Short mmCIF file of C-alpha atoms and ligand atoms in Angstrom, two decimals:
data_model
loop_
_atom_site.label_atom_id
_atom_site.label_comp_id
_atom_site.label_asym_id
_atom_site.label_seq_id
_atom_site.Cartn_x
_atom_site.Cartn_y
_atom_site.Cartn_z
CA MET A 30 95.48 82.96 73.58
CA PRO A 31 94.13 85.95 74.52
CA HIS A 32 95.87 87.69 77.49
CA ALA A 33 93.06 90.19 79.95
CA THR A 34 94.35 93.19 80.58
CA ILE A 35 95.53 93.95 84.15
CA LEU A 36 93.95 96.58 85.83
CA GLU A 37 97.05 97.91 88.27
CA ALA A 38 96.12 100.74 90.45
CA GLY A 39 99.23 102.05 90.69
CA SER A 40 98.99 105.71 88.46
CA LEU A 41 95.58 106.44 90.70
CA ALA A 42 96.94 105.81 93.56
CA THR A 43 99.85 108.57 92.73
CA ASP A 44 97.04 110.44 91.75
CA ILE A 45 95.12 110.37 94.46
CA LYS A 46 98.25 110.61 96.80
CA LYS A 47 99.60 114.19 94.92
CA GLU A 48 96.18 115.79 95.72
CA VAL A 49 96.20 115.12 98.83
CA ALA A 50 99.28 116.24 99.12
CA ALA A 51 98.31 119.52 97.89
CA GLN A 52 95.00 119.44 100.04
CA VAL A 53 97.53 118.88 102.94
CA ALA A 54 99.70 121.35 102.36
CA ARG A 55 96.47 123.76 102.18
CA LEU A 56 95.31 122.83 105.65
CA ARG A 57 99.10 122.93 107.74
CA GLN A 58 99.37 126.62 105.86
CA ALA A 59 95.52 127.29 107.33
CA GLY A 60 97.01 125.81 111.08
CA VAL A 61 95.76 122.42 110.24
CA GLU A 62 97.52 119.00 110.74
CA PRO A 63 95.99 115.86 109.61
CA LYS A 64 96.65 113.20 111.91
CA MET A 65 95.15 109.83 112.01
CA ALA A 66 95.22 106.72 114.25
CA VAL A 67 95.51 102.87 113.98
CA VAL A 68 94.60 100.71 116.59
CA ALA A 69 95.72 96.80 115.91
CA VAL A 70 95.19 94.03 118.63
CA ALA A 71 98.04 91.58 118.54
CA ALA A 72 98.77 92.62 114.94
CA THR A 73 101.10 89.67 113.04
CA PRO A 74 104.49 90.84 111.68
CA ALA A 75 102.78 91.22 108.42
CA SER A 76 99.90 93.93 109.21
CA LEU A 77 103.01 95.58 111.53
CA SER A 78 104.63 95.75 108.19
CA TYR A 79 102.26 97.28 106.46
CA LEU A 80 101.21 99.70 108.61
CA GLU A 81 105.00 101.01 108.68
CA SER A 82 104.72 101.33 104.90
CA GLN A 83 101.57 103.42 105.60
CA ARG A 84 103.64 106.22 107.62
CA ARG A 85 106.03 106.09 105.47
CA VAL A 86 103.19 107.32 103.08
CA ALA A 87 102.00 109.34 105.27
CA ASP A 88 104.65 111.13 106.12
CA LYS A 89 105.76 112.16 102.67
CA LEU A 90 101.59 113.49 102.21
CA GLY A 91 102.62 115.41 105.36
CA ILE A 92 100.68 113.82 107.72
CA ALA A 93 100.67 112.06 110.79
CA LEU A 94 100.08 108.38 111.28
CA GLU A 95 99.91 107.18 114.75
CA ILE A 96 99.98 103.20 115.45
CA THR A 97 99.35 101.41 118.58
CA ASP A 98 99.56 97.87 119.07
CA LEU A 99 97.31 96.59 122.23
CA GLY A 100 99.05 93.85 121.94
CA ASN A 101 98.12 90.29 122.72
CA ASN A 102 96.11 90.46 125.76
CA ALA A 103 93.97 93.48 125.06
CA ASP A 104 90.17 92.68 125.76
CA GLN A 105 87.26 94.24 124.28
CA GLY A 106 86.99 96.84 126.77
CA ARG A 107 90.60 98.12 126.15
CA LEU A 108 90.44 98.30 122.44
CA GLU A 109 86.42 100.53 122.85
CA ALA A 110 88.01 102.26 125.44
CA GLU A 111 91.00 103.51 122.86
CA LEU A 112 89.03 103.89 119.83
CA ARG A 113 86.49 106.42 122.25
CA ARG A 114 89.78 108.28 123.96
CA LEU A 115 91.03 109.08 120.26
CA SER A 116 86.99 109.90 119.01
CA ALA A 117 87.13 112.48 121.07
CA ASP A 118 90.34 114.16 120.74
CA SER A 119 90.40 116.76 119.06
CA ALA A 120 94.35 116.58 117.22
CA VAL A 121 93.20 113.20 115.61
CA HIS A 122 91.21 113.05 112.58
CA GLY A 123 90.62 110.20 111.94
CA VAL A 124 90.60 106.11 113.12
CA MET A 125 90.55 102.77 112.08
CA ILE A 126 90.75 99.64 113.43
CA GLN A 127 92.94 97.05 111.79
CA LEU A 128 90.45 94.32 111.08
CA PRO A 129 90.49 92.01 111.33
CA LEU A 130 90.41 91.80 114.76
CA PRO A 131 91.55 88.79 116.61
CA GLN A 132 88.52 86.41 117.78
CA GLY A 133 86.85 86.20 120.56
CA LEU A 134 86.16 90.22 120.26
CA ASP A 135 83.01 92.38 118.46
CA THR A 136 84.03 93.70 115.02
CA GLU A 137 80.79 95.91 115.02
CA ALA A 138 80.73 97.13 118.84
CA ALA A 139 84.40 98.63 118.25
CA LEU A 140 82.95 99.91 115.39
CA ASP A 141 80.70 101.59 116.92
CA CYS A 142 83.61 103.24 119.46
CA ILE A 143 84.36 105.41 116.28
CA ASP A 144 83.47 108.64 116.08
CA PRO A 145 81.47 108.63 112.51
CA SER A 146 83.03 112.07 111.10
CA LYS A 147 86.25 110.56 112.34
CA ASP A 148 86.39 107.33 110.19
CA VAL A 149 88.59 107.05 107.56
CA ASP A 150 87.94 103.67 106.47
CA GLY A 151 83.73 103.97 106.52
CA LEU A 152 82.60 100.88 108.01
CA THR A 153 80.28 102.58 111.20
CA ALA A 154 76.86 101.77 110.88
CA ALA A 155 76.38 105.35 110.48
CA ASN A 156 78.13 105.66 107.60
CA CYS A 157 77.46 102.27 106.05
CA GLY A 158 73.68 104.17 106.69
CA LEU A 159 73.88 106.83 104.68
CA VAL A 160 75.52 104.97 101.81
CA ALA A 161 72.94 102.31 101.72
CA SER A 162 70.22 105.13 102.16
CA ASN A 163 72.17 107.10 99.15
CA HIS A 164 73.25 109.80 100.98
CA GLU A 165 77.08 108.95 99.74
CA ASN A 166 77.76 112.68 99.67
CA GLU A 167 77.30 113.04 103.84
CA ALA A 168 79.23 109.84 104.25
CA ILE A 169 82.69 109.21 104.42
CA PRO A 170 82.18 105.89 101.91
CA ALA A 171 83.87 102.47 103.13
CA ALA A 172 87.13 102.88 101.11
CA THR A 173 87.41 99.15 100.12
CA PRO A 174 84.63 99.01 97.96
CA GLN A 175 86.07 102.92 96.27
CA ALA A 176 88.51 101.41 95.35
CA CYS A 177 86.68 98.21 93.61
CA ILE A 178 84.36 100.83 91.62
CA MET A 179 87.46 103.27 90.89
CA LEU A 180 89.29 100.27 89.35
CA ALA A 181 86.16 98.63 87.20
CA GLU A 182 85.40 102.14 86.08
CA SER A 183 89.16 102.85 85.14
CA TYR A 184 88.23 100.26 82.51
CA VAL A 185 84.14 100.73 81.92
CA PRO A 186 81.26 102.78 83.15
CA LEU A 187 79.15 100.42 86.19
CA ALA A 188 75.61 102.67 85.10
CA GLY A 189 73.56 99.82 83.70
CA LYS A 190 75.69 97.39 84.06
CA GLN A 191 75.07 93.79 85.52
CA VAL A 192 77.27 93.68 88.33
CA ALA A 193 78.09 90.39 90.52
CA VAL A 194 79.66 90.63 93.57
CA VAL A 195 80.55 87.74 95.36
CA GLY A 196 80.55 87.92 99.26
CA ARG A 197 78.08 90.12 101.51
CA GLY A 198 81.15 90.89 104.75
CA ARG A 199 80.66 94.03 106.79
CA THR A 200 84.09 94.98 105.53
CA VAL A 201 83.70 95.19 101.56
CA GLY A 202 81.30 92.95 100.26
CA ARG A 203 77.79 94.97 101.86
CA PRO A 204 78.57 98.67 101.63
CA LEU A 205 80.03 97.44 97.82
CA VAL A 206 76.29 96.76 96.78
CA SER A 207 75.06 99.66 97.98
CA MET A 208 77.84 101.98 96.27
CA LEU A 209 76.99 100.34 93.10
CA LEU A 210 73.04 100.54 93.74
CA ASN A 211 73.90 104.12 93.76
CA ARG A 212 75.85 104.13 90.47
CA HIS A 213 72.63 102.31 88.92
CA ALA A 214 74.38 98.99 88.24
CA THR A 215 72.52 95.93 88.47
CA VAL A 216 73.25 93.97 91.23
CA THR A 217 73.18 90.28 92.48
CA VAL A 218 74.84 89.35 95.00
CA CYS A 219 76.31 86.06 96.20
CA HIS A 220 77.75 84.54 99.13
CA SER A 221 78.38 80.99 100.87
CA ARG A 222 74.55 79.81 99.95
CA THR A 223 74.60 81.31 96.69
CA THR A 224 73.94 77.82 94.23
CA ASN A 225 75.10 77.43 90.76
CA LEU A 226 77.51 80.61 90.91
CA ALA A 227 79.33 79.57 87.67
CA ALA A 228 75.75 80.61 86.09
CA VAL A 229 75.20 83.68 88.33
CA LEU A 230 78.96 85.01 87.26
CA LYS A 231 78.56 84.15 83.19
CA SER A 232 75.49 86.17 83.57
CA CYS A 233 77.20 88.95 84.79
CA GLU A 234 79.12 91.54 82.92
CA VAL A 235 81.39 92.49 85.87
CA VAL A 236 82.50 90.72 88.66
CA MET A 237 83.66 91.43 92.76
CA VAL A 238 85.04 88.88 94.61
CA ALA A 239 85.57 89.79 98.70
CA VAL A 240 85.66 86.25 100.32
CA GLY A 241 89.31 85.73 101.20
CA LYS A 242 89.58 82.04 99.85
CA PRO A 243 91.92 81.29 97.31
CA GLY A 244 90.98 80.61 93.95
CA VAL A 245 86.93 80.13 95.58
CA VAL A 246 85.92 82.20 92.17
CA SER A 247 87.46 79.51 89.29
CA ALA A 248 88.38 80.81 85.41
CA ALA A 249 85.83 78.07 84.10
CA GLU A 250 82.86 80.02 86.37
CA LEU A 251 83.77 83.39 84.13
CA ALA A 252 83.14 84.55 80.61
CA ALA A 253 84.87 86.03 78.38
CA GLY A 254 84.33 90.16 78.26
CA GLN A 255 84.14 90.65 81.44
CA VAL A 256 85.98 92.85 83.70
CA VAL A 257 86.63 91.63 86.78
CA ILE A 258 88.07 92.54 90.12
CA ASP A 259 89.26 90.87 93.42
CA ALA A 260 89.81 92.43 96.80
CA GLY A 261 90.75 88.73 98.33
CA ILE A 262 93.80 89.09 100.26
CA SER A 263 94.90 85.22 101.59
CA VAL A 264 98.40 84.54 102.36
CA MET A 265 99.55 81.47 100.30
CA ASP A 266 103.01 79.91 100.31
CA GLY A 267 104.31 83.13 101.72
CA LYS A 268 102.91 85.04 98.93
CA VAL A 269 99.82 87.48 98.80
CA VAL A 270 97.13 85.69 96.68
CA GLY A 271 93.52 86.69 96.15
CA ASP A 272 90.17 85.26 95.04
CA VAL A 273 90.28 84.60 91.37
CA ASP A 274 92.22 81.97 89.90
CA PRO A 275 94.96 83.50 88.18
CA ALA A 276 93.99 81.22 85.34
CA ALA A 277 91.49 84.17 84.43
CA VAL A 278 93.40 86.20 82.58
CA GLU A 279 93.40 83.70 79.58
CA THR A 280 89.04 84.33 80.16
CA VAL A 281 88.20 87.79 80.87
CA ALA A 282 88.66 91.06 79.20
CA ALA A 283 90.66 92.85 82.39
CA ILE A 284 91.32 91.88 86.16
CA SER A 285 92.75 92.98 88.76
CA PRO A 286 95.63 91.90 89.93
CA VAL A 287 96.37 90.92 93.71
CA PRO A 288 99.05 92.15 94.85
CA GLY A 289 99.20 95.75 93.09
CA GLY A 290 95.07 96.27 92.53
CA VAL A 291 92.62 97.07 95.31
CA GLY A 292 94.78 96.84 97.86
CA THR A 293 96.98 99.05 96.72
CA LEU A 294 94.56 101.71 96.14
CA THR A 295 92.50 101.12 99.29
CA SER A 296 95.73 102.46 100.94
CA ALA A 297 95.66 105.67 98.99
CA ILE A 298 91.81 106.35 99.92
CA ILE A 299 92.33 105.99 103.13
CA PHE A 300 93.86 108.91 102.97
CA ARG A 301 90.97 110.85 100.66
CA ASN A 302 89.07 110.14 102.96
CA LEU A 303 91.01 111.91 106.02
CA LEU A 304 90.11 114.43 104.22
CA ARG A 305 87.09 113.97 103.91
CA ALA A 306 87.06 113.69 108.25
CA ILE A 307 88.18 117.25 108.40
CA GLU A 308 85.68 118.23 105.95
CA LEU A 309 83.36 116.75 107.82
CA GLN A 310 84.74 117.93 111.32
CA SER A 311 85.18 121.68 110.13
CA GLY A 312 81.09 121.58 109.40
CA LEU A 313 81.24 121.84 106.01
CA THR A 314 79.62 118.95 104.82
CA ALA A 315 78.65 118.66 101.52
CA SER A 316 75.15 118.68 99.88
CA CYS A 317 73.42 115.33 99.69
CA PRO A 318 72.76 115.05 95.97
CA ARG A 319 71.15 111.04 95.44
CA ALA A 320 72.22 108.76 93.12
CA THR A 321 71.66 110.28 89.45
CA ASP A 322 71.29 109.90 85.69
CA SER A 323 74.95 110.25 85.26
CA GLY A 324 75.52 107.60 87.88
CA LYS A 325 78.25 109.32 89.65
CA PRO A 326 76.82 110.22 93.19
CA GLY A 327 77.42 114.10 93.28
CA GLU A 328 76.03 115.15 90.16
CA PRO A 329 72.38 116.30 89.88
CA ASN A 330 70.34 115.48 87.93
P1 NAP B 422 83.76 88.38 105.68
O1 NAP B 422 83.15 89.50 106.82
O2 NAP B 422 84.35 86.96 106.46
O3 NAP B 422 82.98 87.83 104.37
C1 NAP B 422 83.59 86.44 103.40
C2 NAP B 422 81.99 86.10 102.16
O4 NAP B 422 82.28 85.37 101.63
C3 NAP B 422 80.49 85.99 103.26
O5 NAP B 422 79.90 87.02 103.30
C4 NAP B 422 80.76 84.53 102.74
O6 NAP B 422 78.79 84.27 102.90
C5 NAP B 422 81.32 84.62 101.33
N1 NAP B 422 82.45 83.38 101.31
C6 NAP B 422 82.65 82.18 102.15
N2 NAP B 422 83.10 81.10 100.98
C7 NAP B 422 82.44 81.27 100.22
C8 NAP B 422 81.90 80.95 98.50
N3 NAP B 422 82.72 79.42 98.31
N4 NAP B 422 81.66 81.34 97.49
C9 NAP B 422 81.09 82.23 97.94
N5 NAP B 422 81.17 83.07 98.99
C10 NAP B 422 81.80 82.95 99.80
O7 NAP B 422 85.67 89.46 104.55
P2 NAP B 422 84.81 90.46 104.39
O8 NAP B 422 85.73 91.01 106.22
O9 NAP B 422 84.38 91.07 104.07
O10 NAP B 422 86.48 90.71 103.54
C11 NAP B 422 86.58 90.32 102.30
C12 NAP B 422 88.00 89.68 101.91
O11 NAP B 422 88.55 91.12 101.17
C13 NAP B 422 89.52 89.08 102.30
O12 NAP B 422 90.01 88.13 102.08
C14 NAP B 422 89.85 90.69 102.91
O13 NAP B 422 91.12 90.36 103.74
C15 NAP B 422 89.99 91.02 101.80
N6 NAP B 422 89.34 93.15 101.96
C16 NAP B 422 90.52 93.81 101.68
C17 NAP B 422 90.99 94.79 101.71
C18 NAP B 422 91.53 95.24 100.87
O14 NAP B 422 91.61 96.66 100.99
N7 NAP B 422 91.91 94.92 99.59
C19 NAP B 422 90.37 95.56 102.39
C20 NAP B 422 89.99 94.71 103.20
C21 NAP B 422 89.05 93.72 102.98
P3 NAP B 422 78.93 84.19 103.88
O15 NAP B 422 77.79 85.53 103.93
O16 NAP B 422 77.19 82.93 103.77
O17 NAP B 422 79.14 83.53 105.42
#
């Protein structure tokens, strides 16, 4: 049976971290000490251990990473106050929320409390709006969609491709759709009300999945030759798994693994977004080219 190319994120993530480390060294020489803060509410042991590993990476890059877990009893007001405090602190260049928040907390309202120029996850309405209006170069673009696109483009250029996005969630699917349009892909968006998912998916050359349900896309719904990017993260029997049936490796041309794919790259991109945040805070905003014929925002037509 043919076996898909596995789109491991390791070397892409290493390259990003090298670039970040070099840039951080330059900033430190200029007297800037890059610092970001992550705010969690009732963090699970798994998310705390992920954050601790991010802190170790940050240390190596020369970035201070402050982790605050507001605990089990934090309400919306406490969360919003902490995000506003960090946004107003000039020593903190990046602020993000450890998502998902516990039920009962309003993610949208919390995101609104983050200064968009410190929004290293790229999820505030301001940054998503800039991306959606094709002003991506003025924004801090959402980290996980950047990872999905980078992994796919490590295998095939996306301009002109038929791309299906499964999931229209606030953190992945929605910003991903805008970023794919900015790169001249032809995009079909699928969600829980989509009928005949198999027919839609089989008609596309690239399939990106961000749902959070293991096996939501089966091997039978995919087609030979496709590039599949799996952003899903779930824990099943103590193991981290994605959304796509692992048997898909026998069908498609290339597929990103979980773990070791989108999540690995997202973690590195968040640090690159911190550098973008520092650039925005120092007033060094990039010019704002629109999506271009080359399919890469930032290049002239
Ligand atoms: P979300 O807001 O819960 O959105 C889930 C989406 O999936 C919704 O649009 C929902 O449709 C759709 N959906 C549910 N059941 C479906 C089905 N049977 N068929 C097709 N679509 C279905 O989730 P999210 O925050 O965007 O996150 C999505 C996944 O990405 C999660 O696993 C999350 O853990 C993961 N994630 C990964 C990273 C990373 O770094 N790798 C970062 C962030 C998130 P409706 O809109 O119709 O309800």
